Each structure stands twice: as structure tokens, then as C-alpha cells.
Amino acid sequence: MLRQDLNVNWEELLADKNTEEKVSAFMDRLQIAMNNHIPKKKISKKKYNKEPLSVEARRVIRKKHRAWEKYSNKRDNDSYREYTKARNKAKSTVIRERKNREKDIAESAKTNCKNFWSYINSKRKSKSGISELHDKRDGKTFIASNDTDKAEILAEFFTSVFTKEDDEDETFLKDIKYDEPSSDEVFKPKEINKLLKNLNTSKSPGPDQVHPKVLYELADIIDIPLCIIFSSSFSSGIVPEGWKIGQITALFKKGDKKLASNYRPVNLTSIICKIMEKLIRKRIVDHMNKYGLFGDRQFGFIGGRSTGLQLLKVLDHWTEILDNGGSIDAIYTDFMKAFDKVPHKRLINKLKSYGISNQTFQGTDVKQKTSHSKHHFNDDI
């Protein structure tokens, strides 16, 4: 039924609309279909996490309870022996099921790490969230104890680490002219369908509340409208407003928990937008590979050039030096908050100099300038 509601002529429905209107029409129809056909269940916050039990485990536990009631009434040796027998069987059944469940979680940890850490956190006695934060201003220490103040302090710190670039301060590099594919070649329903079917359905939905499980199940139906939307956004350089919103969660790293600098942000954005970003990234990487623009010493983010291969290459080089009677001095460096401090303008100018057209970065630049986030603490934003 969900698929039937979305099985429409998308080309006709999205025709003569700008990018924002296309996204709005698609999301409205998708939301109506989800509301009509996906049941909702209110999850209550429980003080204690109850273990999931099988039918057999619940049966032996009920039998134990009946045996206890019988012993409480009679208080004789026979009923007590019956109770202890039922109690031991219930205990052994629950322990056996717990071991099997933990074994399954451990074996699937590499493919479903979210389930693994959810189980670990459920067993922790202390639920350590963000307590109070200390913020030093004008020689005074401001203590934030409520969630709203914590969110403001963390948001201020997270934005302070970004590299601020003046509009007039641009690095001009020599442009290299290369042929590039059009938007029709960048976004194809077949490739979008493949990415949708490769989604990890255990991940959380983005701010638009579209769950990856829904996108996975509807891949064969929504690949065409998404292709139309992506092409419109790419060619116009307009990023839909809903894609600019991110839900940021602060994760503690190390050190003093009262300092905002010891937390790192994890940004949850629209999964649909991530699909488009993957396709644009693929376009850029293919362009760089086609014209041999990646350096021979670059590893990690390029297919077939893992960090493991880099280590083998370095060790091979070092071994050759030692075999020839030489010596080696190795210096390891690390950049603090390197990803957050990447100067976006300079990065874009660098890629433009490699022949990546302005069209590719129109939407990216708009998103960087206008994107906004929500910092979540319990029920406060």
C-alpha cells in the first residue's frame, strides 16, 4: 500500500517547479504515505531496561511464580523443592538466552556497531551525559547547568574552531581545462537506486525524519523523483532548506568534562542529501582519477589505496634503506581538529584549478554559508 501511494507519474508531478518546490512536493507525498501506512508506537522511558525474553523463557518464569505462590501458601518441603526446581530452570534459561544474544551482538559488531554500543550502554550503571559546563568570559567563569545554556556554550565553541576566511581573501590558482560530464551524467536513477539499496537500515533518520529503512524499501519507486530533484539542485546551485539543517550531538573525548573543548560534534543530516553528496563526490573522484590529479603519496580516501597499503609501502621503503646500511628518522604529526579547520574557500579554489566547474560548487558553497544546526540536550534545542 505504501508503494501504491507513491507509484505516480513523478515527471509530470514535478514538472514546472523549482528545486524547493520539487522537494516540497516529494516530501509531502512521502510523509502522507508514511503516516497512512507505517504504524506508530509511543516508546515510554523506563527506569530499568528489561531484557527481551523468548516465549519459552516467559513460560518457565510464569511456572516459577506459580511454584512460589504454592510454596507461600503451603510452606512444606515438597512445594519448596518444586519451587527451587522451577527457579533454577528459569534462571538457567534466562542466562542461556542472554549468552546467545550477547554472542549474536558480538558477531555482528562489525556490521552493526550501533546495536553493540546500545547494548553496552544499557548495561552501564552510570549514565554519564553532559553535566555542567564551565565557560570563562572576561576573567569570570560562567557555569551552565541547564540544557539550553549548555547547547549555547557548545555551539559557540564548535563554530569558533572553523577557519574564518575573508570574502576578498581568495587564492587564485592557474585553471586547468578538462571536459566534465553534465548533470544528466552525474545523476542516474540506476546509481541512485543502488545507493538506496546499500543504505544501513539500522542508522538513525535525519532531521527530516525519513528513516533509511523507508528509503531502502522504496528504492525502486523513489529513484526517479530523487534523480529529478538532484539534477535540479545541481544545475541551479540551490540546496533545499531542509537539507541545510543538522542535528548535532556532543560526544565527550577526554579530559575535563566541564570544558566544551573536550567534546566533539557529530552532525546528523538528511539521508537524501547524503545520497546526492555521494554522487557528487564520485564525480569529483572520477574526474581526478581520469586525469591523474591525485598524488602518488595520497592514501586513505581513494579506492584501492588504503592506509594499510600505505603502511606496507612505507615499511618496504624503510626496509630497503636499512638493507643498504642507511638509517631512518620518522616524525609523526597530527593536526588538532583538522577536519573542522579545513578552509572551504581555499579547498574549492584548489579543486576549481583542477578543472572542476563552478557548477559543482555552487550548491556546496551555498550550503556552507547558510547551513544551520540544532544542538540537542534531552528535550531542549
Short mmCIF file of C-alpha atoms in Angstrom, two decimals:
data_model
loop_
_atom_site.label_atom_id
_atom_site.label_comp_id
_atom_site.label_asym_id
_atom_site.label_seq_id
_atom_site.Cartn_x
_atom_site.Cartn_y
_atom_site.Cartn_z
CA MET A 1 0.00 0.00 0.00
CA LEU A 2 2.86 2.38 0.76
CA ARG A 3 4.36 1.72 -2.66
CA GLN A 4 1.00 2.20 -4.36
CA ASP A 5 0.59 5.68 -2.86
CA LEU A 6 3.99 6.67 -4.29
CA ASN A 7 3.58 4.98 -7.65
CA VAL A 8 2.72 8.17 -9.56
CA ASN A 9 3.98 9.97 -12.64
CA TRP A 10 6.79 11.87 -10.94
CA GLU A 11 7.97 13.62 -14.09
CA GLU A 12 4.53 15.16 -14.53
CA LEU A 13 4.12 15.93 -10.81
CA LEU A 14 7.49 17.69 -10.50
CA ALA A 15 7.38 19.49 -13.85
CA ASP A 16 7.40 23.31 -13.96
CA LYS A 17 8.62 23.53 -10.34
CA ASN A 18 11.81 24.98 -8.92
CA THR A 19 14.11 22.91 -6.71
CA GLU A 20 12.47 23.88 -3.41
CA GLU A 21 9.00 23.17 -4.79
CA LYS A 22 10.12 19.80 -6.17
CA VAL A 23 11.47 18.75 -2.76
CA SER A 24 8.35 20.02 -1.01
CA ALA A 25 6.03 18.08 -3.36
CA PHE A 26 8.08 14.89 -2.97
CA MET A 27 8.35 15.14 0.84
CA ASP A 28 4.64 15.95 1.25
CA ARG A 29 3.57 12.87 -0.68
CA LEU A 30 6.15 10.69 1.08
CA GLN A 31 5.07 11.97 4.52
CA ILE A 32 1.39 11.33 3.79
CA ALA A 33 2.17 7.78 2.63
CA MET A 34 4.25 7.10 5.75
CA ASN A 35 1.54 8.47 8.06
CA ASN A 36 -1.10 6.31 6.37
CA HIS A 37 0.76 3.01 6.27
CA ILE A 38 3.51 2.96 8.91
CA PRO A 39 2.13 2.25 12.40
CA LYS A 40 3.39 4.41 15.23
CA LYS A 41 4.18 3.26 18.73
CA LYS A 42 4.95 5.52 21.65
CA ILE A 43 8.09 4.39 23.43
CA SER A 44 7.91 5.16 27.14
CA LYS A 45 11.06 5.94 29.07
CA LYS A 46 11.57 3.14 31.58
CA LYS A 47 13.74 3.38 34.64
CA TYR A 48 15.14 -0.07 34.05
CA ASN A 49 15.84 -1.80 30.77
CA LYS A 50 14.08 -5.16 30.58
CA GLU A 51 15.75 -7.96 28.70
CA PRO A 52 13.86 -9.34 25.69
CA LEU A 53 12.66 -12.85 26.53
CA SER A 54 11.52 -15.67 24.30
CA VAL A 55 8.19 -17.47 24.68
CA GLU A 56 9.96 -20.39 26.38
CA ALA A 57 11.70 -18.10 28.89
CA ARG A 58 8.45 -16.34 29.79
CA ARG A 59 6.75 -19.71 30.24
CA VAL A 60 9.32 -21.06 32.73
CA ILE A 61 9.28 -17.73 34.62
CA ARG A 62 5.49 -17.93 34.98
CA LYS A 63 5.90 -21.50 36.20
CA LYS A 64 8.42 -20.29 38.79
CA HIS A 65 5.97 -17.63 40.01
CA ARG A 66 3.17 -20.20 40.37
CA ALA A 67 5.51 -22.51 42.28
CA TRP A 68 6.41 -19.66 44.63
CA GLU A 69 2.75 -18.85 45.28
CA LYS A 70 2.11 -22.53 46.01
CA TYR A 71 5.01 -22.68 48.47
CA SER A 72 3.92 -19.42 50.13
CA ASN A 73 0.53 -20.97 50.87
CA LYS A 74 1.64 -24.47 51.95
CA ARG A 75 5.13 -23.90 53.42
CA ASP A 76 6.06 -27.59 53.11
CA ASN A 77 9.20 -29.31 51.81
CA ASP A 78 7.59 -30.75 48.68
CA SER A 79 6.33 -27.37 47.43
CA TYR A 80 9.71 -25.80 48.26
CA ARG A 81 11.57 -28.43 46.22
CA GLU A 82 9.15 -27.82 43.36
CA TYR A 83 9.81 -24.08 43.61
CA THR A 84 13.62 -24.42 43.68
CA LYS A 85 13.47 -26.70 40.64
CA ALA A 86 11.34 -24.18 38.72
CA ARG A 87 13.55 -21.29 39.89
CA ASN A 88 16.76 -22.97 38.76
CA LYS A 89 15.29 -23.84 35.38
CA ALA A 90 14.05 -20.26 34.85
CA LYS A 91 17.44 -18.87 35.84
CA SER A 92 19.39 -21.20 33.55
CA THR A 93 17.02 -20.45 30.64
CA VAL A 94 17.42 -16.68 31.03
CA ILE A 95 21.22 -16.97 31.34
CA ARG A 96 21.42 -19.20 28.26
CA GLU A 97 19.34 -16.77 26.20
CA ARG A 98 21.43 -13.82 27.41
CA LYS A 99 24.64 -15.58 26.36
CA ASN A 100 23.23 -16.38 22.93
CA ARG A 101 22.01 -12.80 22.49
CA GLU A 102 25.39 -11.37 23.53
CA LYS A 103 27.13 -13.78 21.16
CA ASP A 104 24.95 -12.61 18.27
CA ILE A 105 25.60 -8.94 19.14
CA ALA A 106 29.36 -9.55 19.32
CA GLU A 107 29.45 -11.41 16.00
CA SER A 108 27.52 -8.63 14.25
CA ALA A 109 29.50 -5.79 15.88
CA LYS A 110 31.46 -5.02 12.71
CA THR A 111 28.35 -4.68 10.56
CA ASN A 112 26.01 -3.27 13.21
CA CYS A 113 28.11 -1.36 15.74
CA LYS A 114 25.09 0.72 16.79
CA ASN A 115 23.40 -2.36 18.25
CA PHE A 116 26.63 -3.29 20.05
CA TRP A 117 27.10 0.08 21.74
CA SER A 118 23.40 0.34 22.59
CA TYR A 119 23.71 -2.92 24.49
CA ILE A 120 26.92 -1.80 26.23
CA ASN A 121 25.36 1.50 27.29
CA SER A 122 22.24 -0.27 28.58
CA LYS A 123 24.42 -2.26 30.99
CA ARG A 124 26.26 0.75 32.37
CA LYS A 125 25.22 1.70 35.90
CA SER A 126 26.10 5.38 35.48
CA LYS A 127 24.52 7.23 32.58
CA SER A 128 27.15 9.91 32.07
CA GLY A 129 25.74 12.67 29.93
CA ILE A 130 26.88 16.27 29.91
CA SER A 131 26.65 17.57 33.47
CA GLU A 132 27.58 21.20 33.96
CA LEU A 133 29.86 23.20 31.66
CA HIS A 134 32.26 25.98 32.65
CA ASP A 135 32.74 28.91 30.30
CA LYS A 136 35.37 31.55 31.05
CA ARG A 137 34.43 35.06 29.91
CA ASP A 138 36.15 38.32 30.84
CA GLY A 139 38.08 36.64 33.64
CA LYS A 140 34.91 35.13 35.13
CA THR A 141 33.67 31.56 34.99
CA PHE A 142 30.10 31.11 33.85
CA ILE A 143 28.55 27.79 34.94
CA ALA A 144 25.89 26.31 32.66
CA SER A 145 23.65 23.81 34.40
CA ASN A 146 20.54 23.75 32.20
CA ASP A 147 20.43 22.18 28.76
CA THR A 148 19.78 25.43 26.88
CA ASP A 149 22.89 27.12 28.28
CA LYS A 150 24.99 24.00 27.59
CA ALA A 151 23.83 23.97 23.97
CA GLU A 152 24.76 27.64 23.54
CA ILE A 153 28.26 27.15 25.01
CA LEU A 154 28.96 24.10 22.86
CA ALA A 155 27.56 25.75 19.72
CA GLU A 156 29.78 28.79 20.31
CA PHE A 157 32.85 26.60 20.76
CA PHE A 158 32.15 24.34 17.77
CA THR A 159 31.77 27.33 15.46
CA SER A 160 34.89 29.02 16.86
CA VAL A 161 37.25 26.31 15.58
CA PHE A 162 36.31 26.82 11.93
CA THR A 163 38.73 28.75 9.75
CA LYS A 164 37.25 32.19 9.03
CA GLU A 165 38.06 33.49 5.58
CA ASP A 166 37.50 37.00 4.27
CA ASP A 167 35.45 37.33 1.11
CA GLU A 168 38.25 39.29 -0.52
CA ASP A 169 40.97 36.87 0.57
CA GLU A 170 40.94 34.37 -2.26
CA THR A 171 43.82 32.33 -3.55
CA PHE A 172 43.81 32.33 -7.32
CA LEU A 173 45.41 29.34 -8.97
CA LYS A 174 46.02 28.55 -12.59
CA ASP A 175 42.94 26.87 -14.03
CA ILE A 176 43.25 23.64 -15.98
CA LYS A 177 40.62 22.97 -18.64
CA TYR A 178 39.13 19.49 -18.73
CA ASP A 179 35.90 18.08 -20.11
CA GLU A 180 33.27 17.36 -17.47
CA PRO A 181 30.04 15.34 -17.55
CA SER A 182 26.71 17.16 -17.43
CA SER A 183 24.20 16.83 -14.59
CA ASP A 184 22.38 14.13 -16.58
CA GLU A 185 25.53 12.01 -16.42
CA VAL A 186 26.12 12.73 -12.73
CA PHE A 187 22.68 11.65 -11.52
CA LYS A 188 21.18 8.48 -12.92
CA PRO A 189 18.22 6.57 -11.43
CA LYS A 190 20.18 3.32 -11.60
CA GLU A 191 23.03 4.68 -9.46
CA ILE A 192 20.61 6.32 -7.01
CA ASN A 193 18.74 3.01 -6.72
CA LYS A 194 22.00 1.21 -5.93
CA LEU A 195 22.92 3.68 -3.18
CA LEU A 196 19.44 3.45 -1.66
CA LYS A 197 19.65 -0.34 -1.54
CA ASN A 198 23.07 -0.13 0.12
CA LEU A 199 21.78 2.03 2.98
CA ASN A 200 22.40 0.80 6.52
CA THR A 201 18.84 0.45 7.81
CA SER A 202 19.99 0.44 11.45
CA LYS A 203 21.10 4.09 11.22
CA SER A 204 19.03 6.94 12.64
CA PRO A 205 16.93 9.20 10.40
CA GLY A 206 17.98 12.79 9.74
CA PRO A 207 16.13 15.97 10.76
CA ASP A 208 13.52 15.28 8.06
CA GLN A 209 12.62 12.06 9.95
CA VAL A 210 12.84 9.91 6.81
CA HIS A 211 14.19 6.60 8.08
CA PRO A 212 16.78 4.76 5.95
CA LYS A 213 14.58 1.65 6.15
CA VAL A 214 11.83 3.54 4.29
CA LEU A 215 14.26 4.72 1.60
CA TYR A 216 15.66 1.20 1.27
CA GLU A 217 12.23 -0.39 0.80
CA LEU A 218 11.08 2.30 -1.67
CA ALA A 219 14.28 2.38 -3.75
CA ASP A 220 12.61 1.12 -6.93
CA ILE A 221 9.91 3.82 -6.72
CA ILE A 222 11.71 6.95 -5.50
CA ASP A 223 14.90 6.71 -7.57
CA ILE A 224 13.31 8.66 -10.47
CA PRO A 225 11.94 11.61 -8.40
CA LEU A 226 15.23 11.83 -6.49
CA CYS A 227 17.11 11.94 -9.79
CA ILE A 228 14.88 14.82 -10.93
CA ILE A 229 15.43 16.69 -7.63
CA PHE A 230 19.20 16.12 -7.61
CA SER A 231 19.58 17.31 -11.19
CA SER A 232 17.51 20.42 -10.48
CA SER A 233 19.52 21.25 -7.35
CA PHE A 234 22.82 20.65 -9.12
CA SER A 235 22.05 22.70 -12.22
CA SER A 236 20.53 25.61 -10.26
CA GLY A 237 23.08 25.58 -7.43
CA ILE A 238 20.24 25.72 -4.89
CA VAL A 239 20.30 23.48 -1.82
CA PRO A 240 16.82 22.86 -0.34
CA GLU A 241 16.35 24.44 3.09
CA GLY A 242 15.60 21.11 4.76
CA TRP A 243 18.98 19.75 3.70
CA LYS A 244 20.83 22.58 5.44
CA ILE A 245 19.60 21.56 8.89
CA GLY A 246 21.71 19.27 11.05
CA GLN A 247 21.13 17.81 14.49
CA ILE A 248 24.38 17.98 16.43
CA THR A 249 25.20 15.72 19.35
CA ALA A 250 28.23 16.47 21.53
CA LEU A 251 30.37 13.43 22.34
CA PHE A 252 32.92 13.51 25.15
CA LYS A 253 36.52 12.78 24.09
CA LYS A 254 38.82 13.00 27.11
CA GLY A 255 39.94 15.33 29.88
CA ASP A 256 37.73 17.57 31.98
CA LYS A 257 34.03 17.03 31.25
CA LYS A 258 33.28 20.58 32.30
CA LEU A 259 35.16 22.08 29.35
CA ALA A 260 33.44 22.45 25.98
CA SER A 261 36.77 21.96 24.20
CA ASN A 262 36.78 18.32 25.29
CA TYR A 263 33.68 17.47 23.25
CA ARG A 264 33.42 16.78 19.54
CA PRO A 265 30.31 17.36 17.42
CA VAL A 266 28.54 14.63 15.48
CA ASN A 267 26.21 16.08 12.87
CA LEU A 268 23.11 14.20 11.73
CA THR A 269 21.85 15.46 8.36
CA SER A 270 19.30 14.40 5.77
CA ILE A 271 19.99 10.94 4.32
CA ILE A 272 18.55 12.03 0.96
CA CYS A 273 21.08 14.88 0.84
CA LYS A 274 23.87 12.42 1.67
CA ILE A 275 22.89 10.33 -1.35
CA MET A 276 23.36 13.35 -3.59
CA GLU A 277 26.66 14.22 -1.90
CA LYS A 278 27.97 10.71 -2.56
CA LEU A 279 27.19 11.03 -6.26
CA ILE A 280 28.91 14.43 -6.49
CA ARG A 281 31.91 13.07 -4.60
CA LYS A 282 32.08 10.15 -7.04
CA ARG A 283 32.02 12.63 -9.92
CA ILE A 284 34.93 14.60 -8.45
CA VAL A 285 36.98 11.47 -7.67
CA ASP A 286 36.37 10.05 -11.16
CA HIS A 287 37.49 13.36 -12.68
CA MET A 288 40.67 13.39 -10.57
CA ASN A 289 41.45 9.77 -11.42
CA LYS A 290 40.73 10.27 -15.12
CA TYR A 291 43.35 12.98 -15.46
CA GLY A 292 45.80 11.60 -12.87
CA LEU A 293 45.42 14.54 -10.49
CA PHE A 294 45.90 12.58 -7.26
CA GLY A 295 49.44 12.45 -5.92
CA ASP A 296 51.24 9.12 -5.63
CA ARG A 297 51.57 9.64 -1.88
CA GLN A 298 47.86 10.11 -1.20
CA PHE A 299 46.14 7.21 0.58
CA GLY A 300 43.08 6.54 2.69
CA PHE A 301 40.24 8.19 0.76
CA ILE A 302 40.98 6.73 -2.67
CA GLY A 303 39.67 3.34 -3.77
CA GLY A 304 42.38 0.70 -3.86
CA ARG A 305 44.78 2.87 -1.83
CA SER A 306 44.03 2.06 1.81
CA THR A 307 46.06 3.16 4.81
CA GLY A 308 47.14 -0.47 5.17
CA LEU A 309 48.68 -0.32 1.70
CA GLN A 310 50.36 2.94 2.66
CA LEU A 311 51.92 1.27 5.71
CA LEU A 312 53.21 -1.61 3.60
CA LYS A 313 54.73 0.81 1.10
CA VAL A 314 56.45 2.81 3.85
CA LEU A 315 57.79 -0.32 5.54
CA ASP A 316 59.09 -1.59 2.21
CA HIS A 317 60.89 1.72 1.66
CA TRP A 318 62.35 1.68 5.18
CA THR A 319 63.47 -1.94 4.83
CA GLU A 320 65.27 -1.08 1.60
CA ILE A 321 67.10 1.78 3.35
CA LEU A 322 68.16 -0.46 6.25
CA ASP A 323 69.32 -3.21 3.87
CA ASN A 324 71.56 -0.64 2.17
CA GLY A 325 73.10 0.31 5.52
CA GLY A 326 71.18 3.54 5.96
CA SER A 327 69.31 4.92 8.97
CA ILE A 328 65.79 6.24 9.40
CA ASP A 329 64.30 9.10 11.42
CA ALA A 330 60.48 9.12 11.41
CA ILE A 331 58.39 12.09 12.56
CA TYR A 332 54.67 11.57 13.18
CA THR A 333 52.44 14.66 13.19
CA ASP A 334 48.77 15.23 13.85
CA PHE A 335 46.62 18.31 13.28
CA MET A 336 44.21 19.24 16.05
CA LYS A 337 40.61 19.47 14.76
CA ALA A 338 41.99 19.21 11.23
CA PHE A 339 38.66 18.37 9.60
CA ASP A 340 36.87 21.32 11.24
CA LYS A 341 39.64 23.74 10.30
CA VAL A 342 39.73 22.97 6.57
CA PRO A 343 39.39 26.36 4.79
CA HIS A 344 36.48 25.69 2.45
CA LYS A 345 37.12 28.58 0.07
CA ARG A 346 40.73 27.58 -0.48
CA LEU A 347 39.72 23.95 -0.91
CA ILE A 348 37.10 24.88 -3.51
CA ASN A 349 39.57 27.14 -5.34
CA LYS A 350 42.08 24.28 -5.38
CA LEU A 351 39.53 21.93 -6.93
CA LYS A 352 38.46 24.58 -9.43
CA SER A 353 42.07 24.84 -10.54
CA TYR A 354 41.92 21.11 -11.33
CA GLY A 355 39.13 21.73 -13.81
CA ILE A 356 36.10 21.07 -11.60
CA SER A 357 33.46 23.51 -12.84
CA ASN A 358 31.82 26.25 -10.78
CA GLN A 359 28.51 24.42 -11.12
CA THR A 360 29.72 21.61 -8.88
CA PHE A 361 30.44 24.01 -6.04
CA GLN A 362 27.50 26.39 -6.32
CA GLY A 363 25.32 24.30 -4.04
CA THR A 364 28.23 23.35 -1.81
CA ASP A 365 29.17 26.99 -1.26
CA VAL A 366 25.56 27.95 -0.54
CA LYS A 367 25.25 25.11 1.95
CA GLN A 368 28.42 26.16 3.78
CA LYS A 369 27.23 29.76 4.07
CA THR A 370 23.63 29.18 5.06
CA SER A 371 23.52 25.84 6.85
CA HIS A 372 22.28 25.86 10.42
CA SER A 373 22.17 23.29 13.16
CA LYS A 374 20.26 22.17 16.22
CA HIS A 375 22.12 21.11 19.35
CA HIS A 376 20.09 18.52 21.25
CA PHE A 377 20.16 18.01 25.01
CA ASN A 378 17.28 15.91 26.33
CA ASP A 379 14.19 17.87 25.23
CA ASP A 380 15.91 21.24 24.76
CA ILE A 381 17.38 22.52 21.49
#
